[in-house]
Short mmCIF file of C-alpha atoms and ligand atoms in Angstrom, two decimals:
data_model
loop_
_atom_site.label_atom_id
_atom_site.label_comp_id
_atom_site.label_asym_id
_atom_site.label_seq_id
_atom_site.Cartn_x
_atom_site.Cartn_y
_atom_site.Cartn_z
CA MET A 1314 -51.48 -3.52 -27.69
CA THR A 1315 -51.53 0.16 -27.51
CA ILE A 1316 -52.78 1.59 -24.25
CA GLY A 1317 -54.20 4.93 -24.05
CA ALA A 1318 -51.72 7.57 -23.24
CA ALA A 1319 -51.49 8.07 -19.49
CA SER A 1320 -52.14 11.80 -19.97
CA GLU A 1321 -55.40 11.20 -21.98
CA PRO A 1322 -58.38 12.68 -20.20
CA ASP A 1323 -61.32 10.46 -19.72
CA PRO A 1324 -63.96 13.36 -19.94
CA GLU A 1325 -67.13 11.53 -19.51
CA PRO A 1326 -68.17 8.46 -17.45
CA THR A 1327 -68.38 5.43 -19.71
CA PRO A 1328 -72.11 4.89 -20.51
CA THR A 1329 -73.51 1.46 -19.88
CA LEU A 1330 -76.02 -0.29 -22.18
CA ALA A 1331 -79.23 0.74 -20.36
CA PRO A 1332 -78.85 4.56 -20.65
CA THR A 1333 -77.53 3.98 -24.09
CA VAL A 1334 -80.69 2.56 -25.33
CA LEU A 1335 -83.20 4.45 -23.27
CA PRO A 1336 -85.53 6.39 -25.60
CA ASP A 1337 -85.43 9.92 -25.33
CA SER A 1338 -87.59 12.65 -27.27
CA ILE A 1339 -89.08 10.41 -29.91
CA ASP A 1340 -92.90 10.64 -29.93
CA PRO A 1341 -93.81 7.04 -30.45
CA GLU A 1342 -97.23 8.17 -32.20
CA ALA A 1343 -95.27 10.28 -34.73
CA ASP A 1344 -94.31 7.65 -37.39
CA GLY A 1345 -92.34 8.77 -40.28
CA ALA A 1346 -93.41 8.31 -43.92
CA TYR A 1347 -90.82 5.80 -45.38
CA ASP A 1348 -91.37 2.04 -45.36
CA PHE A 1349 -87.85 1.04 -46.09
CA VAL A 1350 -85.05 2.78 -44.43
CA VAL A 1351 -81.32 2.14 -45.00
CA VAL A 1352 -78.93 3.47 -42.30
CA ALA A 1353 -75.31 3.66 -43.15
CA ASN A 1354 -72.38 5.62 -42.15
CA ARG A 1355 -72.19 7.32 -45.48
CA LEU A 1356 -74.89 8.65 -47.72
CA PRO A 1357 -74.79 7.13 -51.29
CA VAL A 1358 -74.05 10.52 -52.82
CA ASP A 1359 -71.23 12.86 -52.55
CA ALA A 1360 -72.97 15.76 -51.05
CA ASP A 1361 -71.69 19.24 -51.01
CA VAL A 1362 -73.08 22.80 -50.49
CA ALA A 1363 -73.09 25.21 -53.47
CA GLU A 1364 -72.19 28.77 -53.05
CA ASP A 1365 -75.87 29.93 -52.54
CA GLY A 1366 -76.26 27.34 -49.88
CA SER A 1367 -78.17 24.77 -51.72
CA PRO A 1368 -77.14 21.13 -51.56
CA THR A 1369 -75.34 19.56 -54.61
CA TRP A 1370 -74.89 15.94 -54.89
CA LYS A 1371 -73.70 13.15 -57.16
CA ARG A 1372 -74.30 9.41 -56.85
CA ALA A 1373 -71.28 7.89 -55.15
CA PRO A 1374 -70.00 4.77 -57.01
CA GLY A 1375 -70.68 1.47 -55.23
CA GLY A 1376 -72.58 -1.77 -55.50
CA LEU A 1377 -74.64 -1.20 -52.21
CA VAL A 1378 -76.53 1.78 -53.72
CA THR A 1379 -76.95 0.08 -57.09
CA ALA A 1380 -78.49 -2.85 -55.38
CA LEU A 1381 -80.77 -0.71 -53.11
CA ALA A 1382 -81.73 2.30 -55.25
CA PRO A 1383 -84.31 0.32 -57.16
CA ILE A 1384 -85.78 -1.17 -53.95
CA MET A 1385 -85.88 2.33 -52.39
CA ARG A 1386 -87.66 3.63 -55.50
CA ALA A 1387 -90.29 1.07 -55.49
CA ASN A 1388 -90.93 1.07 -51.70
CA ASP A 1389 -90.85 4.66 -50.50
CA GLY A 1390 -87.24 4.39 -49.30
CA ALA A 1391 -85.09 6.68 -47.21
CA TRP A 1392 -81.40 6.53 -46.64
CA VAL A 1393 -79.90 8.00 -43.38
CA GLY A 1394 -76.05 8.76 -43.40
CA TRP A 1395 -73.26 11.17 -43.12
CA PRO A 1396 -72.53 13.44 -46.22
CA GLY A 1397 -68.74 12.52 -45.81
CA LYS A 1398 -67.44 16.07 -44.78
CA PRO A 1399 -67.30 17.49 -41.07
CA ASP A 1400 -69.52 20.24 -40.16
CA VAL A 1401 -71.64 20.20 -43.32
CA THR A 1402 -75.29 20.96 -42.42
CA LEU A 1403 -77.74 19.73 -44.92
CA GLU A 1404 -81.58 19.57 -44.70
CA PRO A 1405 -83.00 16.17 -45.87
CA PHE A 1406 -83.32 16.14 -49.65
CA ASP A 1407 -84.66 13.85 -52.56
CA ALA A 1408 -82.24 12.55 -55.21
CA ASP A 1409 -82.37 9.84 -57.61
CA GLY A 1410 -85.84 8.64 -56.44
CA MET A 1411 -84.55 8.35 -52.83
CA HIS A 1412 -85.13 10.46 -49.78
CA LEU A 1413 -81.62 11.35 -48.31
CA VAL A 1414 -81.41 12.15 -44.45
CA PRO A 1415 -77.97 13.69 -43.71
CA VAL A 1416 -76.62 13.01 -40.15
CA ASP A 1417 -74.18 16.01 -39.29
CA LEU A 1418 -70.87 15.07 -37.79
CA SER A 1419 -68.63 17.69 -36.32
CA GLU A 1420 -65.00 17.70 -36.74
CA GLN A 1421 -64.66 16.26 -33.38
CA ASP A 1422 -67.29 13.44 -34.17
CA VAL A 1423 -65.08 12.57 -37.23
CA GLU A 1424 -62.07 12.44 -35.11
CA LEU A 1425 -63.41 10.38 -32.18
CA TYR A 1426 -66.26 8.26 -33.72
CA TYR A 1427 -65.15 7.69 -37.38
CA GLU A 1428 -61.26 7.84 -37.20
CA GLY A 1429 -61.14 6.86 -33.65
CA PHE A 1430 -63.58 4.16 -32.42
CA SER A 1431 -64.56 2.99 -36.01
CA ASN A 1432 -61.27 2.95 -37.66
CA GLY A 1433 -58.77 2.89 -34.94
CA THR A 1434 -60.40 0.25 -32.52
CA LEU A 1435 -63.15 -1.69 -34.45
CA TRP A 1436 -61.63 -2.00 -37.89
CA PRO A 1437 -58.34 -3.57 -36.76
CA LEU A 1438 -60.07 -5.55 -34.00
CA LEU A 1439 -62.58 -7.08 -36.38
CA HIS A 1440 -59.96 -7.95 -38.90
CA ASP A 1441 -58.19 -10.31 -36.41
CA ALA A 1442 -56.18 -7.42 -34.82
CA VAL A 1443 -53.72 -7.47 -37.92
CA VAL A 1444 -52.60 -4.29 -36.37
CA ASP A 1445 -53.13 -3.39 -32.70
CA PRO A 1446 -56.41 -1.95 -31.94
CA VAL A 1447 -56.42 1.18 -29.86
CA PHE A 1448 -58.75 1.48 -26.92
CA HIS A 1449 -59.76 4.92 -25.70
CA ARG A 1450 -62.76 5.81 -23.49
CA ALA A 1451 -63.32 9.09 -25.16
CA TRP A 1452 -63.57 7.31 -28.52
CA TRP A 1453 -66.12 4.82 -27.20
CA ASN A 1454 -68.22 7.73 -25.67
CA ALA A 1455 -68.42 9.45 -29.12
CA TYR A 1456 -69.24 6.27 -30.80
CA VAL A 1457 -72.34 5.95 -28.40
CA ARG A 1458 -73.28 9.39 -28.92
CA VAL A 1459 -73.13 9.27 -32.71
CA ASN A 1460 -74.83 6.03 -32.86
CA ARG A 1461 -77.62 7.34 -30.90
CA ARG A 1462 -77.97 10.23 -33.37
CA PHE A 1463 -78.26 7.80 -36.30
CA ALA A 1464 -80.83 5.74 -34.35
CA LYS A 1465 -83.02 8.86 -33.68
CA GLU A 1466 -82.94 9.99 -37.31
CA ALA A 1467 -83.95 6.42 -38.39
CA ALA A 1468 -86.69 6.36 -35.77
CA LYS A 1469 -88.07 9.79 -37.15
CA VAL A 1470 -88.22 8.78 -40.73
CA ALA A 1471 -89.41 5.17 -40.54
CA ALA A 1472 -93.27 4.48 -41.08
CA LYS A 1473 -95.13 2.23 -38.76
CA GLU A 1474 -93.77 -1.29 -39.11
CA ALA A 1475 -91.25 -0.31 -41.67
CA THR A 1476 -88.26 -2.46 -42.54
CA VAL A 1477 -84.90 -0.72 -41.56
CA TRP A 1478 -81.60 -2.12 -42.77
CA ILE A 1479 -78.52 -1.02 -40.84
CA GLN A 1480 -75.02 -1.33 -42.45
CA ASP A 1481 -71.77 -2.08 -41.04
CA TYR A 1482 -69.22 -1.72 -38.04
CA GLN A 1483 -69.59 2.08 -37.60
CA LEU A 1484 -73.16 1.49 -36.30
CA LEU A 1485 -73.26 -1.74 -34.23
CA LEU A 1486 -75.20 -0.11 -31.41
CA VAL A 1487 -78.01 1.17 -33.50
CA PRO A 1488 -80.17 -1.79 -33.73
CA THR A 1489 -80.88 -1.91 -30.00
CA MET A 1490 -81.10 1.91 -29.85
CA LEU A 1491 -83.58 1.87 -32.54
CA ARG A 1492 -85.51 -1.00 -31.27
CA ALA A 1493 -85.87 0.86 -27.85
CA LEU A 1494 -87.25 3.91 -29.80
CA ARG A 1495 -89.41 2.00 -32.21
CA PRO A 1496 -90.30 -1.53 -31.23
CA ASP A 1497 -92.72 -1.81 -34.12
CA LEU A 1498 -89.93 -1.83 -36.77
CA ARG A 1499 -88.38 -4.84 -38.47
CA ILE A 1500 -84.66 -4.43 -38.09
CA GLY A 1501 -81.86 -6.03 -40.23
CA PHE A 1502 -78.06 -5.46 -39.92
CA PHE A 1503 -75.34 -6.36 -42.19
CA LEU A 1504 -71.70 -6.50 -41.22
CA HIS A 1505 -69.63 -5.89 -44.30
CA ILE A 1506 -66.26 -6.85 -42.47
CA PRO A 1507 -65.22 -9.96 -40.78
CA PHE A 1508 -66.06 -10.86 -37.31
CA PRO A 1509 -63.13 -12.43 -35.32
CA PRO A 1510 -63.06 -15.38 -32.98
CA PRO A 1511 -64.23 -14.58 -29.28
CA GLU A 1512 -60.64 -14.95 -28.09
CA ILE A 1513 -59.75 -11.76 -30.04
CA PHE A 1514 -63.12 -9.96 -29.83
CA ALA A 1515 -62.97 -10.42 -25.96
CA GLN A 1516 -60.15 -7.90 -25.78
CA LEU A 1517 -62.64 -5.13 -26.40
CA PRO A 1518 -63.42 -3.32 -23.10
CA TRP A 1519 -67.12 -2.74 -24.41
CA ARG A 1520 -67.57 -6.16 -25.82
CA LYS A 1521 -70.80 -6.79 -23.91
CA GLN A 1522 -72.43 -3.52 -24.96
CA ILE A 1523 -71.44 -3.98 -28.60
CA LEU A 1524 -72.97 -7.44 -28.73
CA ASP A 1525 -76.20 -6.28 -26.91
CA GLY A 1526 -76.34 -3.31 -29.34
CA LEU A 1527 -76.16 -5.70 -32.27
CA LEU A 1528 -78.57 -8.07 -30.94
CA GLY A 1529 -81.42 -5.55 -31.34
CA ALA A 1530 -81.76 -6.68 -34.82
CA ASP A 1531 -84.13 -9.34 -36.04
CA LEU A 1532 -81.55 -10.58 -38.63
CA ILE A 1533 -77.72 -10.22 -38.52
CA GLY A 1534 -76.10 -10.82 -41.88
CA THR A 1535 -72.37 -11.66 -42.35
CA GLN A 1536 -70.20 -12.42 -45.30
CA ARG A 1537 -68.98 -15.76 -44.37
CA THR A 1538 -70.42 -18.70 -42.40
CA SER A 1539 -67.27 -18.44 -40.21
CA ASP A 1540 -68.07 -14.74 -39.25
CA ALA A 1541 -71.62 -15.78 -38.24
CA GLY A 1542 -70.33 -18.68 -36.08
CA ASN A 1543 -67.82 -16.21 -34.46
CA ILE A 1544 -70.65 -13.87 -33.44
CA GLN A 1545 -72.59 -16.86 -32.01
CA ARG A 1546 -69.70 -17.91 -29.99
CA SER A 1547 -69.02 -14.47 -28.67
CA VAL A 1548 -72.77 -14.14 -27.75
CA ARG A 1549 -72.59 -17.57 -25.87
CA ARG A 1550 -69.25 -16.64 -24.13
CA LEU A 1551 -69.95 -12.96 -23.25
CA THR A 1552 -73.77 -12.47 -22.79
CA GLU A 1553 -76.50 -14.40 -20.95
CA TRP A 1554 -78.57 -15.09 -24.00
CA THR A 1555 -79.14 -18.67 -25.30
CA THR A 1556 -78.12 -19.77 -28.85
CA ARG A 1557 -79.33 -22.65 -30.90
CA GLY A 1558 -78.25 -23.14 -34.47
CA GLN A 1559 -78.34 -19.73 -36.15
CA VAL A 1560 -80.86 -18.23 -33.59
CA VAL A 1561 -80.13 -16.27 -30.46
CA THR A 1562 -83.01 -16.07 -27.92
CA ILE A 1563 -83.30 -12.80 -26.06
CA GLY A 1564 -85.41 -12.37 -23.13
CA SER A 1565 -84.88 -9.63 -20.71
CA ARG A 1566 -86.60 -6.94 -18.53
CA TRP A 1567 -86.31 -4.65 -21.55
CA THR A 1568 -87.78 -6.97 -24.13
CA ARG A 1569 -90.71 -9.06 -23.30
CA PRO A 1570 -91.87 -11.50 -24.64
CA GLU A 1571 -88.75 -13.45 -25.79
CA ARG A 1572 -87.33 -12.34 -29.11
CA HIS A 1573 -85.34 -14.39 -31.73
CA VAL A 1574 -82.30 -12.99 -33.61
CA ARG A 1575 -81.11 -14.98 -36.66
CA ILE A 1576 -77.36 -14.77 -37.63
CA ALA A 1577 -76.48 -16.05 -41.02
CA ALA A 1578 -74.14 -15.51 -43.93
CA PHE A 1579 -75.31 -13.57 -46.95
CA PRO A 1580 -72.16 -13.07 -49.12
CA ILE A 1581 -72.35 -9.64 -50.81
CA SER A 1582 -71.54 -9.34 -54.53
CA ILE A 1583 -71.31 -6.64 -57.20
CA ASP A 1584 -73.44 -5.25 -59.96
CA THR A 1585 -72.46 -7.97 -62.45
CA THR A 1586 -74.70 -6.79 -65.32
CA GLY A 1587 -73.40 -3.17 -65.01
CA ILE A 1588 -69.73 -4.28 -65.05
CA THR A 1589 -70.36 -6.76 -67.88
CA GLU A 1590 -72.03 -3.87 -69.93
CA VAL A 1591 -69.07 -1.53 -69.32
CA ALA A 1592 -66.51 -4.28 -70.22
CA GLN A 1593 -68.17 -4.78 -73.72
CA ARG A 1594 -68.14 -1.06 -74.57
CA PRO A 1595 -65.78 -0.55 -77.51
CA GLU A 1596 -64.12 2.51 -76.14
CA VAL A 1597 -63.34 0.58 -72.85
CA ILE A 1598 -61.73 -2.36 -74.75
CA GLU A 1599 -59.74 0.30 -76.83
CA ARG A 1600 -58.65 1.99 -73.60
CA ALA A 1601 -57.42 -1.52 -72.29
CA LYS A 1602 -55.33 -1.92 -75.36
CA GLU A 1603 -54.03 1.63 -74.94
CA ILE A 1604 -53.11 0.97 -71.31
CA ARG A 1605 -50.90 -2.04 -72.42
CA ARG A 1606 -49.29 0.14 -75.11
CA ASP A 1607 -48.50 2.98 -72.46
CA LEU A 1608 -46.85 0.19 -70.20
CA GLY A 1609 -44.67 -0.78 -73.13
CA ASP A 1610 -46.54 -3.76 -74.33
CA PRO A 1611 -45.09 -6.32 -71.73
CA ASP A 1612 -45.85 -10.02 -71.96
CA THR A 1613 -47.41 -10.00 -68.62
CA VAL A 1614 -49.36 -7.21 -66.83
CA LEU A 1615 -49.92 -7.88 -63.09
CA LEU A 1616 -52.57 -5.76 -61.21
CA GLY A 1617 -53.40 -4.89 -57.69
CA VAL A 1618 -56.31 -2.66 -56.87
CA ASP A 1619 -56.98 -1.73 -53.19
CA ARG A 1620 -57.93 0.87 -50.70
CA LEU A 1621 -54.57 1.61 -49.25
CA ASP A 1622 -55.34 -0.33 -46.15
CA TYR A 1623 -53.11 -2.72 -44.12
CA THR A 1624 -55.56 -5.34 -44.23
CA LYS A 1625 -55.14 -5.77 -48.05
CA GLY A 1626 -51.64 -7.33 -47.89
CA ILE A 1627 -50.01 -4.97 -50.26
CA ARG A 1628 -46.69 -5.19 -48.41
CA HIS A 1629 -46.63 -8.87 -48.76
CA ARG A 1630 -47.60 -8.65 -52.48
CA LEU A 1631 -44.66 -6.25 -53.01
CA LYS A 1632 -42.33 -8.46 -51.20
CA ALA A 1633 -43.21 -11.48 -53.35
CA PHE A 1634 -42.91 -9.55 -56.59
CA GLY A 1635 -39.66 -7.93 -55.50
CA GLU A 1636 -38.20 -11.40 -54.63
CA LEU A 1637 -39.30 -12.89 -57.98
CA LEU A 1638 -37.46 -10.01 -59.77
CA HIS A 1639 -34.36 -10.41 -57.61
CA ASP A 1640 -34.26 -14.18 -58.13
CA GLY A 1641 -34.44 -13.51 -61.98
CA ARG A 1642 -37.58 -15.53 -62.33
CA LEU A 1643 -39.41 -12.52 -63.48
CA VAL A 1644 -37.83 -9.77 -65.64
CA VAL A 1645 -38.65 -6.17 -66.43
CA PRO A 1646 -39.87 -5.01 -68.96
CA GLU A 1647 -41.35 -8.41 -69.81
CA VAL A 1648 -43.39 -8.21 -66.59
CA THR A 1649 -44.78 -5.16 -64.96
CA LEU A 1650 -47.08 -4.60 -61.87
CA VAL A 1651 -49.68 -2.02 -61.85
CA GLN A 1652 -50.64 -1.14 -58.19
CA VAL A 1653 -53.61 1.22 -57.68
CA ALA A 1654 -53.87 2.12 -54.08
CA SER A 1655 -56.84 4.57 -53.43
CA PRO A 1656 -56.36 7.13 -50.63
CA SER A 1657 -58.20 6.07 -47.52
CA ARG A 1658 -58.63 7.33 -43.94
CA GLU A 1659 -55.48 9.42 -44.26
CA ASN A 1660 -55.70 10.94 -40.76
CA VAL A 1661 -55.39 7.61 -39.07
CA ASP A 1662 -51.73 6.83 -37.81
CA SER A 1663 -51.53 3.16 -39.10
CA TYR A 1664 -52.72 4.30 -42.54
CA LYS A 1665 -50.09 7.08 -42.76
CA GLN A 1666 -47.43 4.45 -41.71
CA LEU A 1667 -48.70 2.06 -44.21
CA ARG A 1668 -48.50 4.60 -46.94
CA ASP A 1669 -44.84 5.49 -46.04
CA GLU A 1670 -43.81 1.71 -46.04
CA VAL A 1671 -45.57 0.94 -49.42
CA GLU A 1672 -44.07 4.03 -51.18
CA VAL A 1673 -40.59 3.23 -49.71
CA THR A 1674 -40.87 -0.36 -51.05
CA VAL A 1675 -42.11 0.70 -54.40
CA GLY A 1676 -39.30 3.08 -54.81
CA ARG A 1677 -36.78 0.50 -53.77
CA ILE A 1678 -38.08 -2.14 -56.15
CA ASN A 1679 -38.20 0.43 -59.03
CA GLY A 1680 -34.80 1.69 -58.20
CA ASP A 1681 -33.20 -1.97 -58.15
CA HIS A 1682 -35.22 -3.40 -61.28
CA GLY A 1683 -36.51 -0.52 -63.37
CA SER A 1684 -34.83 1.31 -66.20
CA LEU A 1685 -35.62 4.49 -68.10
CA GLY A 1686 -39.23 4.57 -69.13
CA ARG A 1687 -39.63 0.95 -67.92
CA ALA A 1688 -40.79 0.79 -64.22
CA ALA A 1689 -41.10 -2.53 -62.59
CA ILE A 1690 -43.97 -1.21 -60.53
CA HIS A 1691 -46.60 1.55 -61.81
CA TYR A 1692 -47.94 2.81 -58.51
CA MET A 1693 -50.99 5.16 -58.47
CA HIS A 1694 -52.29 6.78 -55.33
CA HIS A 1695 -55.63 7.70 -56.85
CA SER A 1696 -59.23 6.66 -57.23
CA TYR A 1697 -60.49 6.15 -60.80
CA PRO A 1698 -63.92 5.95 -62.27
CA LEU A 1699 -65.56 2.50 -63.05
CA GLU A 1700 -64.78 2.73 -66.83
CA GLU A 1701 -61.03 3.18 -66.25
CA MET A 1702 -61.05 0.38 -63.58
CA VAL A 1703 -62.72 -2.07 -66.01
CA ALA A 1704 -60.33 -1.13 -68.67
CA LEU A 1705 -57.49 -1.99 -66.24
CA TYR A 1706 -59.04 -5.32 -65.37
CA LEU A 1707 -59.23 -6.04 -69.19
CA ALA A 1708 -55.63 -5.03 -69.53
CA ALA A 1709 -54.34 -7.28 -66.63
CA ASP A 1710 -53.27 -10.91 -67.32
CA VAL A 1711 -53.13 -11.67 -63.57
CA MET A 1712 -55.04 -10.03 -60.76
CA LEU A 1713 -53.49 -10.24 -57.31
CA VAL A 1714 -55.78 -10.07 -54.26
CA THR A 1715 -53.67 -10.67 -51.29
CA ALA A 1716 -55.64 -9.62 -48.32
CA LEU A 1717 -54.59 -10.61 -44.84
CA ARG A 1718 -58.23 -10.29 -43.89
CA ASP A 1719 -61.06 -8.96 -45.78
CA GLY A 1720 -64.89 -9.27 -45.25
CA MET A 1721 -65.46 -10.11 -49.10
CA ASN A 1722 -63.14 -8.31 -51.52
CA LEU A 1723 -65.33 -6.92 -54.24
CA VAL A 1724 -62.31 -6.14 -56.55
CA ALA A 1725 -61.88 -9.98 -56.99
CA LYS A 1726 -65.57 -10.20 -58.07
CA GLU A 1727 -65.34 -7.18 -60.40
CA TYR A 1728 -62.24 -8.64 -62.07
CA VAL A 1729 -64.21 -11.81 -62.87
CA ALA A 1730 -67.29 -9.86 -63.93
CA ALA A 1731 -65.09 -7.71 -66.32
CA ARG A 1732 -63.42 -10.63 -67.95
CA VAL A 1733 -66.25 -11.46 -70.55
CA ASP A 1734 -63.42 -12.64 -72.83
CA LEU A 1735 -62.81 -15.57 -70.39
CA ASP A 1736 -59.18 -14.57 -70.06
CA GLY A 1737 -57.14 -13.48 -67.10
CA VAL A 1738 -56.04 -15.37 -63.91
CA LEU A 1739 -57.16 -14.44 -60.43
CA VAL A 1740 -54.77 -15.09 -57.48
CA LEU A 1741 -56.84 -14.82 -54.30
CA SER A 1742 -56.06 -15.01 -50.65
CA GLU A 1743 -57.88 -17.58 -48.77
CA PHE A 1744 -58.52 -14.93 -45.98
CA ALA A 1745 -60.82 -12.82 -48.21
CA GLY A 1746 -64.50 -13.76 -47.99
CA ALA A 1747 -64.57 -14.14 -51.85
CA ALA A 1748 -62.39 -17.36 -51.45
CA ASP A 1749 -65.65 -19.32 -50.21
CA GLU A 1750 -67.28 -18.77 -53.66
CA LEU A 1751 -64.30 -18.29 -56.10
CA ALA A 1752 -62.70 -21.61 -55.56
CA GLN A 1753 -61.33 -21.71 -59.15
CA ALA A 1754 -58.93 -18.87 -58.43
CA LEU A 1755 -55.38 -19.76 -57.49
CA ILE A 1756 -56.00 -19.72 -53.73
CA ILE A 1757 -52.96 -18.42 -51.55
CA ASN A 1758 -51.96 -17.77 -48.03
CA PRO A 1759 -50.42 -14.28 -48.18
CA HIS A 1760 -48.30 -14.88 -45.22
CA ASP A 1761 -46.53 -17.73 -47.15
CA ILE A 1762 -44.27 -15.64 -49.51
CA ASP A 1763 -42.83 -18.60 -51.29
CA GLY A 1764 -46.28 -19.99 -51.89
CA MET A 1765 -47.43 -16.67 -53.23
CA LYS A 1766 -44.39 -16.52 -55.51
CA ARG A 1767 -45.29 -19.98 -56.92
CA ALA A 1768 -48.86 -18.90 -57.50
CA ILE A 1769 -47.80 -15.81 -59.34
CA THR A 1770 -45.44 -17.75 -61.70
CA GLU A 1771 -48.18 -20.44 -62.13
CA ALA A 1772 -50.63 -17.72 -63.20
CA ILE A 1773 -48.22 -16.24 -65.66
CA ASP A 1774 -47.49 -19.61 -67.16
CA MET A 1775 -51.09 -20.93 -67.28
CA ARG A 1776 -52.19 -22.25 -70.60
CA PRO A 1777 -54.95 -20.36 -72.35
CA LYS A 1778 -57.39 -23.46 -72.10
CA GLU A 1779 -56.93 -23.68 -68.36
CA ARG A 1780 -57.36 -19.90 -68.02
CA ARG A 1781 -60.70 -20.16 -69.89
CA ARG A 1782 -61.89 -23.22 -67.94
CA ARG A 1783 -61.30 -21.50 -64.48
CA MET A 1784 -62.68 -18.06 -65.64
CA ARG A 1785 -65.81 -19.61 -67.03
CA SER A 1786 -66.43 -21.24 -63.73
CA LEU A 1787 -65.66 -18.14 -61.67
CA ARG A 1788 -68.00 -16.03 -63.88
CA ARG A 1789 -70.81 -18.45 -63.26
CA ARG A 1790 -70.69 -17.69 -59.54
CA VAL A 1791 -70.61 -13.98 -59.97
CA VAL A 1792 -73.48 -14.04 -62.33
CA ASP A 1793 -75.46 -16.31 -60.19
CA ASN A 1794 -75.02 -14.23 -57.13
CA ASP A 1795 -74.99 -10.56 -57.96
CA VAL A 1796 -75.68 -7.70 -55.53
CA GLN A 1797 -79.36 -7.39 -56.53
CA GLN A 1798 -79.71 -11.21 -55.55
CA TRP A 1799 -77.87 -10.52 -52.34
CA ALA A 1800 -80.23 -7.74 -51.31
CA LYS A 1801 -83.27 -9.90 -52.28
CA ASN A 1802 -81.97 -12.80 -50.16
CA PHE A 1803 -81.34 -10.62 -47.11
CA LEU A 1804 -84.62 -8.71 -47.23
CA GLY A 1805 -86.55 -11.83 -48.10
CA THR A 1806 -85.19 -13.63 -44.92
CA LEU A 1807 -85.72 -10.48 -42.82
CA ASN A 1808 -89.26 -10.12 -43.82
CA ALA A 1809 -90.05 -13.89 -43.76
CA GLY A 1810 -90.55 -13.69 -39.89
CA PRO A 1811 -94.08 -14.23 -38.55
CA SER A 1812 -95.41 -11.01 -36.95
CA ARG A 1813 -95.28 -7.84 -38.84
CA THR A 1814 -96.43 -6.72 -42.29
CA SER A 1815 -93.67 -6.73 -44.88
CA HIS A 1816 -93.40 -3.63 -47.05
CA VAL A 1817 -90.33 -4.58 -48.91
C1 G6P B 2177 -65.03 -0.77 -46.20
C2 G6P B 2177 -66.18 -0.62 -45.18
C3 G6P B 2177 -67.23 0.38 -45.53
C4 G6P B 2177 -66.48 1.53 -45.88
C5 G6P B 2177 -65.45 1.40 -46.86
C6 G6P B 2177 -64.77 2.78 -47.22
O1 G6P B 2177 -65.72 -1.39 -47.40
O2 G6P B 2177 -66.72 -1.96 -45.02
O3 G6P B 2177 -68.28 0.54 -44.48
O4 G6P B 2177 -67.42 2.67 -46.32
O5 G6P B 2177 -64.55 0.51 -46.51
O6 G6P B 2177 -64.15 3.25 -45.99
P1 G6P B 2177 -64.60 4.72 -45.56
O7 G6P B 2177 -63.89 4.91 -44.27
O8 G6P B 2177 -63.96 5.70 -46.47
O9 G6P B 2177 -66.00 4.80 -45.43
#
């Protein structure tokens, strides 16, 4: 565990929950205009400011916005989020049928709240502490401050008795802060990343405040049943509230009468129809063939696609591949690995270190096993548009998803959705949420390097009939539960409660 440097100042006293949630400066009579409000760290657009000062934007790629945009258009929807750049001040604006409410973050907010508490403390802690979480009081104070700002913006735009859906670990305090400001709202929260067992979560100095913050929601959704169970166990162990089945009962001097919070799994998915459509476009199919030609027409193309994140098990994957080449069980140029590692959180130390390690390893493997014009690994530190990703999926015989911990892993589902030809083999870590649904993949433990090597060779050698059988069954799962269905299930459950009127 990394302990805050002794010289680190602790500038403000650590807030406790009560002052955290106390309403300030919202007029309870002044309801906003929007019946459905999404609150997420990021806006669903890449926003910028043109030279004349006017906002410019383009829709950011992603399943979440694809699922929610039609619901927003049909229900007077607003989306509260950060435009993704520090010190960018934008007025609320309408785009793509949605009302977008930018929350400005200063450079210091980005450093302390986003890179610090969100991605230096919570991200590693909630991923089973696969790297050491760092605990700094100044980060926590900024997290409280910024969460309060998101809660206030949501409180301002939500209509009376509106439905508000808060997303992910950057905003764990917003449910209770928002409820304190606007008790009339129906509040849902979805955690996109895992939740660890209480033995790990209990390390967090602010564990109680985080749980109390989260329990302001009426419904808390998780990716896996085990994540929901872990939250329940932490609530039992670390708070005074009682739990029964999926339900936590809250009764306190702040919230009377008793309130019930349901915690349940709603595995997220992808825009299956959209990806299937792209995969059938002649130019994408042609591009897939071109990619294979550019790679030198190998017998087998292996593919990894990840944000460059230590939770994704990229080093373990490279180790297994390097050993297979070393053992002579795989030979270049008959086999090649394409690794797309999209840049992520590049100011956070553990990400810088990972990048160095991955790039040294790729260089070493290529140095040992490549030859002129024939690399063992084609490594790309870029993001690509969806069409290019789908062409890569179609070009790959074997997809390697080897996460050490992952809420869901949408790449696994995208690969399956793209394989309309029923070909291709998915090797999938049991520690990715997707493994609960995609049982017909070759399921591996990424820590077991020999096991991963066996699965890779089994995938390469798998007979076409078996590949089709497995892919057909995988596709059924991804077609039956797409991201639209996921949003419908969550919002249906959220709005099924007794008291308030449902708008969504
Ligand atoms: C994960 C998180 C998201 C996050 C995304 C990209 O999927 O669950 O909340 O937006 O990574 O990370 P970034 O830090 O760039 O937003």
